[in-house]
Tab-separated table of C-alpha atoms and ligand atoms in Angstrom:
chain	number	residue	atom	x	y	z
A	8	UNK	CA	14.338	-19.085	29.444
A	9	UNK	CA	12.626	-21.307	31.921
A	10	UNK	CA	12.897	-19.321	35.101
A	11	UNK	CA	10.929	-16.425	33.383
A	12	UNK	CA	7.253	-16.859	34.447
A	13	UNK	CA	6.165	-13.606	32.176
A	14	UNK	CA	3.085	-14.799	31.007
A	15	UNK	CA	3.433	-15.851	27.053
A	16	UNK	CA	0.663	-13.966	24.503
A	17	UNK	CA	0.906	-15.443	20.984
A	18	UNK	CA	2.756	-13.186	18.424
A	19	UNK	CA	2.965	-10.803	21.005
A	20	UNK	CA	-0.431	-9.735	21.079
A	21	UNK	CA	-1.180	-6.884	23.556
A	22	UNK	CA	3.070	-7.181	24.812
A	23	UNK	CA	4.261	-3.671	24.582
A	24	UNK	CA	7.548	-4.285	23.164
A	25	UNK	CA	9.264	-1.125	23.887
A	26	UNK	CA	8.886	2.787	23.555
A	27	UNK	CA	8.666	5.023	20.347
A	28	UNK	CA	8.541	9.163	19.517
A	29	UNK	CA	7.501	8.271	16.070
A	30	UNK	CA	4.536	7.017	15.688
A	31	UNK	CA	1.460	6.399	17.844
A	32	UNK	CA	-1.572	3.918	17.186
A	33	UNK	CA	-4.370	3.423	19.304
A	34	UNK	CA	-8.058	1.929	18.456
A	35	UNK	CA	-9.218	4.938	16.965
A	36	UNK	CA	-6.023	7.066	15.727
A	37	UNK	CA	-2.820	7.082	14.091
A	38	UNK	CA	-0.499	9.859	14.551
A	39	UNK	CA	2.960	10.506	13.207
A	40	UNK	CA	4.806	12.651	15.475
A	41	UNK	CA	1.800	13.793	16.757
A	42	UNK	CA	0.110	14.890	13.815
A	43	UNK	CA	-3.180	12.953	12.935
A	44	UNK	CA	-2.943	11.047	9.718
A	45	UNK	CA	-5.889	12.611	8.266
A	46	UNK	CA	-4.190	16.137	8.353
A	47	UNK	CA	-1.236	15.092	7.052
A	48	UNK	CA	-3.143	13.353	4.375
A	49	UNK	CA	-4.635	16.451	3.310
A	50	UNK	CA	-2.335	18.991	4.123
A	51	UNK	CA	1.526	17.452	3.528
A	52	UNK	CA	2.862	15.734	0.468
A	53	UNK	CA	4.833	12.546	1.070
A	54	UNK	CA	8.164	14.664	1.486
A	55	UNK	CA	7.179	16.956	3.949
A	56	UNK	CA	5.742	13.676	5.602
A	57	UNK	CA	9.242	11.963	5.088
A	58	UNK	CA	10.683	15.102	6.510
A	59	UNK	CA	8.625	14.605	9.558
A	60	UNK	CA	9.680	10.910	10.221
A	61	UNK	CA	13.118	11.394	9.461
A	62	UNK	CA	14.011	14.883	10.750
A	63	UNK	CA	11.573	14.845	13.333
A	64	UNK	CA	9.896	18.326	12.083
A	65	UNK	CA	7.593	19.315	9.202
A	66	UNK	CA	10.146	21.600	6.667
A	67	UNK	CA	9.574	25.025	6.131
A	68	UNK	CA	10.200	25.955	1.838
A	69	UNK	CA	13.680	26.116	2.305
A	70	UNK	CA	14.372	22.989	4.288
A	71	UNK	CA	11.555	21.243	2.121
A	72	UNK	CA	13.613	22.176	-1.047
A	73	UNK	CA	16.746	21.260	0.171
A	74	UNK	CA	15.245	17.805	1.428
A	75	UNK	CA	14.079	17.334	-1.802
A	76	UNK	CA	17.593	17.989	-3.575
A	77	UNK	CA	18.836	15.783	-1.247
A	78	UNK	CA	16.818	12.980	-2.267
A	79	UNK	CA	16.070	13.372	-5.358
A	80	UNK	CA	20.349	13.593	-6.053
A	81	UNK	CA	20.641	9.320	-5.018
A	82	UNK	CA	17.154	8.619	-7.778
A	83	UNK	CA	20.340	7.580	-9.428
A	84	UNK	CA	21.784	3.533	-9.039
A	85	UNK	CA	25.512	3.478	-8.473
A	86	UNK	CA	26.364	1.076	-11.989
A	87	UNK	CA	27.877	-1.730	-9.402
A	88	UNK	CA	24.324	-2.127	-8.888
A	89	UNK	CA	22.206	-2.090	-11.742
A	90	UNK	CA	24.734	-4.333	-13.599
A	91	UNK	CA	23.910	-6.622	-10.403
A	92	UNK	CA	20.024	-6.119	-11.372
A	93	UNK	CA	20.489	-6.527	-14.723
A	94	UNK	CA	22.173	-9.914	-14.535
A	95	UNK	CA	18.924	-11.120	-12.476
A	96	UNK	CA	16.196	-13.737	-13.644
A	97	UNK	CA	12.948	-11.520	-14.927
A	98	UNK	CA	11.214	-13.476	-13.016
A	99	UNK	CA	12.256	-12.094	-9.356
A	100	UNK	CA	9.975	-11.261	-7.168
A	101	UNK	CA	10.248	-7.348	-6.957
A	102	UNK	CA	10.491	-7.554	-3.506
A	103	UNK	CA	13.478	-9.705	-3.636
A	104	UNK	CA	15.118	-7.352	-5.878
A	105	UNK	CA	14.474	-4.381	-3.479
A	106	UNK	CA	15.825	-6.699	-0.584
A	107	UNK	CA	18.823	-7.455	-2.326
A	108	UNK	CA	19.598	-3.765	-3.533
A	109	UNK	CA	19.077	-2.488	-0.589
A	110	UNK	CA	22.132	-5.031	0.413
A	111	UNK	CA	24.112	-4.107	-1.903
A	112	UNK	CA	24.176	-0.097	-1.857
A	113	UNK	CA	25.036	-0.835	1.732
A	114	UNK	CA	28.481	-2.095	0.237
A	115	UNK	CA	29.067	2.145	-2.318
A	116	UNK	CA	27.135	4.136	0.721
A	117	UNK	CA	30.094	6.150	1.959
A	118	UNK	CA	28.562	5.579	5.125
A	119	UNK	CA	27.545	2.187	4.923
A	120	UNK	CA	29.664	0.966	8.172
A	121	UNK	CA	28.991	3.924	10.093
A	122	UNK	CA	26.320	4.353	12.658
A	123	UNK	CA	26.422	8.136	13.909
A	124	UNK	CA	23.279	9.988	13.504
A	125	UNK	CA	24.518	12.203	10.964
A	126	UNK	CA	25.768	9.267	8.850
A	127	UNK	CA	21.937	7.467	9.107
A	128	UNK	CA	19.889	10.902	8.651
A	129	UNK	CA	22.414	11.071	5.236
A	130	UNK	CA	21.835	7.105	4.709
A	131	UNK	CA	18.077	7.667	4.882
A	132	UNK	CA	17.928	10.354	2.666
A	133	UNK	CA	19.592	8.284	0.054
A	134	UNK	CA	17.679	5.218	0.856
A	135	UNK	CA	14.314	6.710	0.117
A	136	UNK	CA	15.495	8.019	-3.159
A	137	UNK	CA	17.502	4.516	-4.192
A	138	UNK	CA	14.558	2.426	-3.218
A	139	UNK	CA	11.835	4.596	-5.802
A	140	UNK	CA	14.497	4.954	-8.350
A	141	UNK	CA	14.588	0.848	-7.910
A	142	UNK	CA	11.430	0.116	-8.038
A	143	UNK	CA	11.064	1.914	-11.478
A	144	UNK	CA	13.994	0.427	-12.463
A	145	UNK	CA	12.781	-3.198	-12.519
A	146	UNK	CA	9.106	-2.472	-13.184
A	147	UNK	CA	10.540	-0.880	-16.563
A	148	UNK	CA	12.666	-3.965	-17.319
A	149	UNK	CA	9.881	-6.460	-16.252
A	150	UNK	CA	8.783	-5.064	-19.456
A	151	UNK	CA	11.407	-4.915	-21.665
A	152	UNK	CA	11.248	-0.755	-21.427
A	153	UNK	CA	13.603	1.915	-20.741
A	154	UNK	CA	13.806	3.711	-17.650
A	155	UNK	CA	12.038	6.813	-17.057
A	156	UNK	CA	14.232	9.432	-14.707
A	157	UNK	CA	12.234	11.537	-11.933
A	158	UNK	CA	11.089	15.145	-12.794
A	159	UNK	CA	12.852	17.671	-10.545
A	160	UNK	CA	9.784	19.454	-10.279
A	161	UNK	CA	7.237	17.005	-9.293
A	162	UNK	CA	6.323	15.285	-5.793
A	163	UNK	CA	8.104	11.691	-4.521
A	164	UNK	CA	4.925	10.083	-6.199
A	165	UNK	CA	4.404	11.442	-9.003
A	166	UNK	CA	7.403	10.805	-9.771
A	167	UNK	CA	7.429	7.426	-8.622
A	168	UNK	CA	3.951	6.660	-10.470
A	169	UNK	CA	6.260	7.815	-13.563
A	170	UNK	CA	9.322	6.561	-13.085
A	171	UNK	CA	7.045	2.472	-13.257
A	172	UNK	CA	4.094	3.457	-15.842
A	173	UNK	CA	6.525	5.660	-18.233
A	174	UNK	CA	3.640	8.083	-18.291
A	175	UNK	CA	2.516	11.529	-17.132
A	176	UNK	CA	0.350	10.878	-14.679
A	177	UNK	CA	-2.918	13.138	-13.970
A	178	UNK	CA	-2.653	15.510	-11.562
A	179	UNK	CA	-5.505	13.437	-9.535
A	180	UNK	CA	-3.171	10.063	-9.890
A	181	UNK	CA	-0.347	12.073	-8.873
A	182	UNK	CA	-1.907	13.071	-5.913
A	183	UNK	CA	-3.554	9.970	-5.359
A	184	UNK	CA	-0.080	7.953	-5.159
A	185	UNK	CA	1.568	10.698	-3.125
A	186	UNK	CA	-1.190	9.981	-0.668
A	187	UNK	CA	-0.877	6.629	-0.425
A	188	UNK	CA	3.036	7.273	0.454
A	189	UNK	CA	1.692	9.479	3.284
A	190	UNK	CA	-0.840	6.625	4.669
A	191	UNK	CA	1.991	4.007	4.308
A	192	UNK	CA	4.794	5.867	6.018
A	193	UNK	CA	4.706	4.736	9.634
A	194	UNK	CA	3.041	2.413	12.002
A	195	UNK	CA	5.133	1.770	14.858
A	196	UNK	CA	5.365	-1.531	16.615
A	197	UNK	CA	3.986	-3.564	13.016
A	198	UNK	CA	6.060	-6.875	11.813
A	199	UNK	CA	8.899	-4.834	9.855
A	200	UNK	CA	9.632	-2.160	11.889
A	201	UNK	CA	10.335	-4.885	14.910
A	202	UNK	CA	12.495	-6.358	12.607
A	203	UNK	CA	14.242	-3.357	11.643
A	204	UNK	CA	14.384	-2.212	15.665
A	205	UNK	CA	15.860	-5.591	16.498
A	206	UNK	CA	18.627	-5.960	14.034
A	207	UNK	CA	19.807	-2.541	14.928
A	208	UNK	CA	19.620	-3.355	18.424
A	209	UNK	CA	22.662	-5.930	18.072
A	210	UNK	CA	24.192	-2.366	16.880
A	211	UNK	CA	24.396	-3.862	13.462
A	212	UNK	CA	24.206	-0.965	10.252
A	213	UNK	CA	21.181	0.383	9.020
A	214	UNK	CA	21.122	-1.158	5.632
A	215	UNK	CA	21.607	-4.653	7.131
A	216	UNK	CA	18.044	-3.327	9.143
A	217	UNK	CA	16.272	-2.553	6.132
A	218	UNK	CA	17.527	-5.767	4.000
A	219	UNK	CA	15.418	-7.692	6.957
A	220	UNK	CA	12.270	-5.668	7.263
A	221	UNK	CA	11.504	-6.008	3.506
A	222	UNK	CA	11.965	-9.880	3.841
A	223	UNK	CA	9.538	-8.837	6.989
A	224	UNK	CA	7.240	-6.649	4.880
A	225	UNK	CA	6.779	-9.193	1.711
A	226	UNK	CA	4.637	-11.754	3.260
A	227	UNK	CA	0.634	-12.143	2.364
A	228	UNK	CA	-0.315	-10.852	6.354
A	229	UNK	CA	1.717	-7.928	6.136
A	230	UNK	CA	2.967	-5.879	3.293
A	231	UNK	CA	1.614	-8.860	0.746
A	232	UNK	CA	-1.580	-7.974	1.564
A	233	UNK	CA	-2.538	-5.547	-0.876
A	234	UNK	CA	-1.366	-7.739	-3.688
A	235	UNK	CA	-3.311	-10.309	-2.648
A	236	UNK	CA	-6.000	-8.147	-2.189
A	237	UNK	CA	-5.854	-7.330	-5.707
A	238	UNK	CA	-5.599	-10.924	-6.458
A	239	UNK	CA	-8.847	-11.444	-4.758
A	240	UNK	CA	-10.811	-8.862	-6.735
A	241	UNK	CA	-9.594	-10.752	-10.243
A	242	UNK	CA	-10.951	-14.269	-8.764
A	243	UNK	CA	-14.095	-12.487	-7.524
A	244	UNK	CA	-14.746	-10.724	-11.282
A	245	UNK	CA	-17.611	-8.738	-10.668
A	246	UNK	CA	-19.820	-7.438	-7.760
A	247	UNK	CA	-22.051	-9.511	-8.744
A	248	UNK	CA	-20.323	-12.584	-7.975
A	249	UNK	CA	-19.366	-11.233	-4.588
A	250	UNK	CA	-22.110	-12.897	-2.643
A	251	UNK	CA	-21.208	-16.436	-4.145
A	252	UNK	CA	-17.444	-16.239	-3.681
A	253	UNK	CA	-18.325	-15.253	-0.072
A	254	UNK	CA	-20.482	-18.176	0.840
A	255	UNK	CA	-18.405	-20.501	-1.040
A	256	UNK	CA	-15.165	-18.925	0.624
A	257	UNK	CA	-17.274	-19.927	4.317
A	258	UNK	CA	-18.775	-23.632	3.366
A	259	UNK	CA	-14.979	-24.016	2.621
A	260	UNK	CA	-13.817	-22.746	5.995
A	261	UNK	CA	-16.053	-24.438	7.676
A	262	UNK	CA	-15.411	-28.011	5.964
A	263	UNK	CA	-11.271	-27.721	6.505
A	264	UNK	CA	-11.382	-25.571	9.705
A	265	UNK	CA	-7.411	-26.234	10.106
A	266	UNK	CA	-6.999	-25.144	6.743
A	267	UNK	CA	-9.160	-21.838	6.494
A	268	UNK	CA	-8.820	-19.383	3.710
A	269	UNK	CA	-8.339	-15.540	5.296
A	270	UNK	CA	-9.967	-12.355	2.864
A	271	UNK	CA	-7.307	-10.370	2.137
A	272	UNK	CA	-7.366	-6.840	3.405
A	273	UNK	CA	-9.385	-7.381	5.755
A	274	UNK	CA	-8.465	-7.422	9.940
A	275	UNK	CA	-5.795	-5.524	11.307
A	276	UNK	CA	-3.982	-6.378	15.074
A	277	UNK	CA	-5.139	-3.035	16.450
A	278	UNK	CA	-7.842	-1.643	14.762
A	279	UNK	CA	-10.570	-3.975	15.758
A	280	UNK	CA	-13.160	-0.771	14.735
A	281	UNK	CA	-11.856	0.710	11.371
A	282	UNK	CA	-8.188	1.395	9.970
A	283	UNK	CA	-9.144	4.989	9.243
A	284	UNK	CA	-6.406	4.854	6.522
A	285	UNK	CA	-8.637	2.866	4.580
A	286	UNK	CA	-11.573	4.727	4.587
A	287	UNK	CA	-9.380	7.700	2.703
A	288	UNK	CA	-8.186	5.661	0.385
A	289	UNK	CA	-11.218	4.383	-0.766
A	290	UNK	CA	-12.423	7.944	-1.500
A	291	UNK	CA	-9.459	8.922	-3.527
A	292	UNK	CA	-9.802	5.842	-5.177
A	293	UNK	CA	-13.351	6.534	-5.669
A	294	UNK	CA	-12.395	9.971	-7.049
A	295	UNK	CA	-9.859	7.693	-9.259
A	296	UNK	CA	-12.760	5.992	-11.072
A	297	UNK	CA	-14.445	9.240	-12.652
A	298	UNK	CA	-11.323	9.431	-14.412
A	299	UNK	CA	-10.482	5.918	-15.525
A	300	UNK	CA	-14.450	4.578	-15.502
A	301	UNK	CA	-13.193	1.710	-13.374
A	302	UNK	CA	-15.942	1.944	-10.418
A	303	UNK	CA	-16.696	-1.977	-10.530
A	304	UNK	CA	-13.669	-2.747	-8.510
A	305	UNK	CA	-15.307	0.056	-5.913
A	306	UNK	CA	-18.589	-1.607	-6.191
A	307	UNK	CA	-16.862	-4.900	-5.723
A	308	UNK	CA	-14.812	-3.937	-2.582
A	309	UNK	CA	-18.119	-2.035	-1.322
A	310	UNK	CA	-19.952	-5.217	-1.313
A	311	UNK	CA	-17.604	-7.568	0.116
A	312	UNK	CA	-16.518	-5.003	2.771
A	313	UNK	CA	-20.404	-4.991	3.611
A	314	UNK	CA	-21.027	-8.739	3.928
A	315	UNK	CA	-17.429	-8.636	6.195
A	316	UNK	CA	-19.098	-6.115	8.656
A	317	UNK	CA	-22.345	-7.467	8.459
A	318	UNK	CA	-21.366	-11.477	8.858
A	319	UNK	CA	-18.198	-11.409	11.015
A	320	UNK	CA	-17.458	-7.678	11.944
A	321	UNK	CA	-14.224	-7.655	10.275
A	322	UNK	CA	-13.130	-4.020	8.698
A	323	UNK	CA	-11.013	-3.555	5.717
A	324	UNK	CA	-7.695	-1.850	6.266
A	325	UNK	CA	-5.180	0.137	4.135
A	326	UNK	CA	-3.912	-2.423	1.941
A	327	UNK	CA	-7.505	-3.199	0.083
A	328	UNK	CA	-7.986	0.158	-1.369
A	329	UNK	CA	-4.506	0.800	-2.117
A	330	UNK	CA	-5.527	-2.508	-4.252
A	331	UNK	CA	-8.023	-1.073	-6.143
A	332	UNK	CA	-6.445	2.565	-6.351
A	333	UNK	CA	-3.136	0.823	-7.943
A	334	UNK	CA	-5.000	-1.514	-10.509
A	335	UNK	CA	-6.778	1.633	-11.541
A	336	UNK	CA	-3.145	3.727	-11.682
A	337	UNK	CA	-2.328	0.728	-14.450
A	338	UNK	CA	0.949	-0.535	-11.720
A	339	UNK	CA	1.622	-4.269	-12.102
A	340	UNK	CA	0.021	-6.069	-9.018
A	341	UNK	CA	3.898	-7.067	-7.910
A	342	UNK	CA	4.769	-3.955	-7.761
A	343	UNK	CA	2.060	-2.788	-4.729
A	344	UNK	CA	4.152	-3.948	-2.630
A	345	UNK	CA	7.596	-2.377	-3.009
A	346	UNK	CA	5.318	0.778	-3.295
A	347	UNK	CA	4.790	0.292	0.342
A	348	UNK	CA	8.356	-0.472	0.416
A	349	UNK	CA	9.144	3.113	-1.243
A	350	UNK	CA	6.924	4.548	1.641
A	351	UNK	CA	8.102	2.781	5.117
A	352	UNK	CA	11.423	2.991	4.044
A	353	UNK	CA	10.768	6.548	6.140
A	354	UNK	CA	9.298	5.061	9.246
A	355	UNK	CA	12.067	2.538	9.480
A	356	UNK	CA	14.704	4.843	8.941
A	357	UNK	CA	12.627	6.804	12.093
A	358	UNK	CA	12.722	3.960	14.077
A	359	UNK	CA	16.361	2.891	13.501
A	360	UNK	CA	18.004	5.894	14.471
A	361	UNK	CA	15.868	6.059	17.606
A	362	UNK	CA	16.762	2.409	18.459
A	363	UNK	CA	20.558	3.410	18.266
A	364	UNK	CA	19.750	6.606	20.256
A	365	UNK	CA	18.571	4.617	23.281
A	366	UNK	CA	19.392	1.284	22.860
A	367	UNK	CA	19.038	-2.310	24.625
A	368	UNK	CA	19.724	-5.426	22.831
A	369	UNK	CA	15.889	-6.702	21.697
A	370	UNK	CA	16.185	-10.494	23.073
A	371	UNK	CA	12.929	-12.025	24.456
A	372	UNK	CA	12.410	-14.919	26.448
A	373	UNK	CA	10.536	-17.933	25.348
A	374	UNK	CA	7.878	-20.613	26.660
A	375	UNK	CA	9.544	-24.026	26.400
A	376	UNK	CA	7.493	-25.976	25.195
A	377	UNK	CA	9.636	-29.152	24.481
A	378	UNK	CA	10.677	-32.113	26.067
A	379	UNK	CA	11.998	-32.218	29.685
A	380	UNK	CA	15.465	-32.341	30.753
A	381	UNK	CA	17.648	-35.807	29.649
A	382	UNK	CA	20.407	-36.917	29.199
A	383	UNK	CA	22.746	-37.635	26.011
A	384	UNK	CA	23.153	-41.340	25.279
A	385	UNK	CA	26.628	-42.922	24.523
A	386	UNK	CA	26.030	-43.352	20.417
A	387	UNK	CA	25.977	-47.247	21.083
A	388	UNK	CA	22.560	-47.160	22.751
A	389	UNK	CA	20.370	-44.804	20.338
B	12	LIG	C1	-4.002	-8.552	9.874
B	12	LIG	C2	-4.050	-9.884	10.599
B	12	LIG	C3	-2.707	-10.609	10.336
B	12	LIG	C4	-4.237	-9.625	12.088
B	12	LIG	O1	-4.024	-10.830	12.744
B	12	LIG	P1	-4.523	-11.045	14.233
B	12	LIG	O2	-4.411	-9.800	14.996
B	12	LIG	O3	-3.777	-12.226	14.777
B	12	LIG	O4	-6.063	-11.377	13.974
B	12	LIG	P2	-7.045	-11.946	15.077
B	12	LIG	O5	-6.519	-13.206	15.609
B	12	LIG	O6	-7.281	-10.871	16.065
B	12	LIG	O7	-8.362	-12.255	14.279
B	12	LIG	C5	-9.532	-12.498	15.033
B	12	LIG	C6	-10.436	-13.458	14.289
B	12	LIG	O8	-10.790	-12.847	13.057
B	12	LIG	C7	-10.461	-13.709	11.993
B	12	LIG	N1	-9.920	-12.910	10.912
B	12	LIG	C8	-9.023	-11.899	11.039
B	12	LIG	N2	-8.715	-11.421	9.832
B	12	LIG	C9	-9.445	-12.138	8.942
B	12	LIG	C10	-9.549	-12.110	7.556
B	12	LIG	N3	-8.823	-11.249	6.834
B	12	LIG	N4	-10.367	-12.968	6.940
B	12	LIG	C11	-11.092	-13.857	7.669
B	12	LIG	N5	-11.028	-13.940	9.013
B	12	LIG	C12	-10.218	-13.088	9.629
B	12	LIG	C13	-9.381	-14.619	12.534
B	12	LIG	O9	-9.335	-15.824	11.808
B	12	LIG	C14	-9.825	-14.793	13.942
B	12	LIG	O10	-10.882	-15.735	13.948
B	12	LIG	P3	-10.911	-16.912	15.030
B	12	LIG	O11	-10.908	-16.186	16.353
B	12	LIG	O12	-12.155	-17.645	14.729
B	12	LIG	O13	-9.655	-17.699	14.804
B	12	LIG	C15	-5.227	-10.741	10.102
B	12	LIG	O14	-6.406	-9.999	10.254
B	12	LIG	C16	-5.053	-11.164	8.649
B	12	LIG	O15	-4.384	-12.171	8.392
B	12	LIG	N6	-5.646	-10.417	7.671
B	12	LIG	C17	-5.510	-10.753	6.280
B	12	LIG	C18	-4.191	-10.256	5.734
B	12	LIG	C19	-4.135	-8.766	5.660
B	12	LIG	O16	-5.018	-8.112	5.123
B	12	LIG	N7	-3.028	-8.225	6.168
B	12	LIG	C20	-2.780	-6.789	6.164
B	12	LIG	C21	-2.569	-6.305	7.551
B	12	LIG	S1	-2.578	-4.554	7.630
């Protein structure tokens, strides 16, 4: 678009890209719907937080137990599906089995074609259930193991935490996963949520939205994150070796500086001061450790975070507790993830329905950057 002089910012650093009711992020908050994430971390379970995203209000009992019905009614893959999963290679990434489920249920939702509010708030409700009831699905057969189905009494994560060990959580890891549902749920403007926003902006349906932001949500500087995180922590071994694997990390860095290795979990776009997300989930997964007498990989993240801060002023965010917290729950690393996947499936939702509500095609302009005008040669003369 050459006669737009807006100046360019590289991946849209700074651009404010358009306007949201569901989320808000600054430098030193993050609120859903107004509500500070550290209340709703402590005070709401993951379904009266999905409640919030999708419906717009906390539930009272009655609305929280018919929510809950609701969603707990589609933990249940139409058999069109799971023959479809069953038939695939063990060896899929679990991210690209959620992407491609998420396809296909758009072909049995009753709705799938239909765009009216009613029909998405229904679709969402269903998605959030489908997508959990997935991910346990495959994380059982990655192992060869049977499926576990969800307890009609117990929370979204517990349930969830089930439904891929095929054990009764403790109440503490219970909790623990619940609250890392809350702390995942929403983030407005991030990678997938653009995504989402801008496919349903060419009014396209909402599962075609989704199916893109978990291709958006699976790479290493997004969503990946916290499996790499994890990742990190093996190489790394023991705090001990922290120091070492730092220093060796920067003489690389500084030897290939067009080829420099990143630490994973660490920077975040906005929070240049602290994700405050992280520093609750370190604590829970601090709490975690008393039970499963896995502090080291505390000790380990405590050190590295400390020589981050001290060296470059770089803070951790969300996704390199939820590391430690989900090695500790016993979860397959590729499986963090589509946990995160099982959580923003609520924020997107959120931010779908409000992009149909008021919507304006999402089509940028660009900075050429190629070669001037010319013209085409008859074949003869190239
Ligand atoms: C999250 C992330 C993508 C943000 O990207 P961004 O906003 O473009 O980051 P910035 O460009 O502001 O980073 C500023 C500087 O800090 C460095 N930096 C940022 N995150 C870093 C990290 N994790 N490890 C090492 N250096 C890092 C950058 O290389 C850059 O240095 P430079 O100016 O010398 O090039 C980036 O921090 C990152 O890749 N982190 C690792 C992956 C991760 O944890 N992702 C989860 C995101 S929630």
């Amino acid at each position: 678009m050459s006669d737009t002089k807006a100046k360019f910012e590289a991946g849209l650093a700074g651009v404010v890209a358009g306007q949201t009711a569901v989320g808000e992020v600054t430098q030193t908050s993050l609120r859903y719907r107004g509500y500070e994430i550290a209340d709703l971390a402590a005070n709401s379970t993951f379904e009266e937080t999905a409640h919030l995203l999708i419906h717009c209000e906390l539930p009272n009992a009655s609305q929280l137990k018919d929510f809950r019905h609701r969603v707990q009614a589609a933990m249940n893959l139409p058999k069109q599906v799971t023959d479809v999963v069953d038939a695939m290679p063990k060896s899929t990434p679990p991210m690209d089995v959620l992407r491609t489920v998420v396809s296909i249920l758009g072909h049995y939702d009753p709705d799938g074609q239909n765009n009216a509010k009613s029909a998405n708030l229904g679709k969402s409700e269903r998605l959030l259930g489908q997508i959990a009831c997935a991910t346990g699905y495959w994380c059982r057969r990655m192992g060869n193991l049977p499926e576990v189905k969800p307890d009609p009494n117990a929370t979204h994560g517990f349930n969830l935490l089930a439904m891929m060990t095929g054990k009764k959580p403790s109440e503490l890891a219970g909790r623990v996963m619940d609250g890392t549902l809350v702390l995942y749920a929403e983030h407005e403007f991030n990678a997938s949520t653009f995504t989402a926003r801008t496919i349903a902006s060419t009014l396209a349906d909402m599962h075609s939205a989704v199916t893109g932001a978990i291709g958006a949500l699976k790479g290493p500087l997004h969503g990946g994150a916290n499996e790499a995180a994890m990742h990190q922590f093996l190489s790394i071994g023991k705090v001990d070796n922290v120091d070492n694997w730092f220093n060796e990390l920067e003489a690389h860095n500084k030897a290939n500086p067009t080829n420099k290795r990143l630490i994973m979990g660490f920077g975040h776009r906005v929070y240049k001061n602290g994700d405050h997300r992280a520093a609750i989930l370190r604590d829970w997964s601090l709490q975690l450790s008393k039970e499963t007498g896995q502090k080291h990989w505390i000790d380990m993240a405590d050190r590295l975070q400390k020589i981050m801060l001290d060296k470059k002023n770089i803070h951790p965010n969300t996704d390199y507790p939820a590391a430690h917290a989900y090695y500790q729950m016993g979860i397959p690393i590729p499986l963090y993830t589509p946990i995160f996947v099982c959580s923003r499936i609520t924020g997107w939702c959120a931010h779908i329905i409000e992009q149909y509500e008021n919507n304006r095609i999402i089509r940028p302009g660009s900075d050429y950057i190629g070669v001037p005008a010319r013209d085409v040669q008859p074949i003869s003369k190239r």
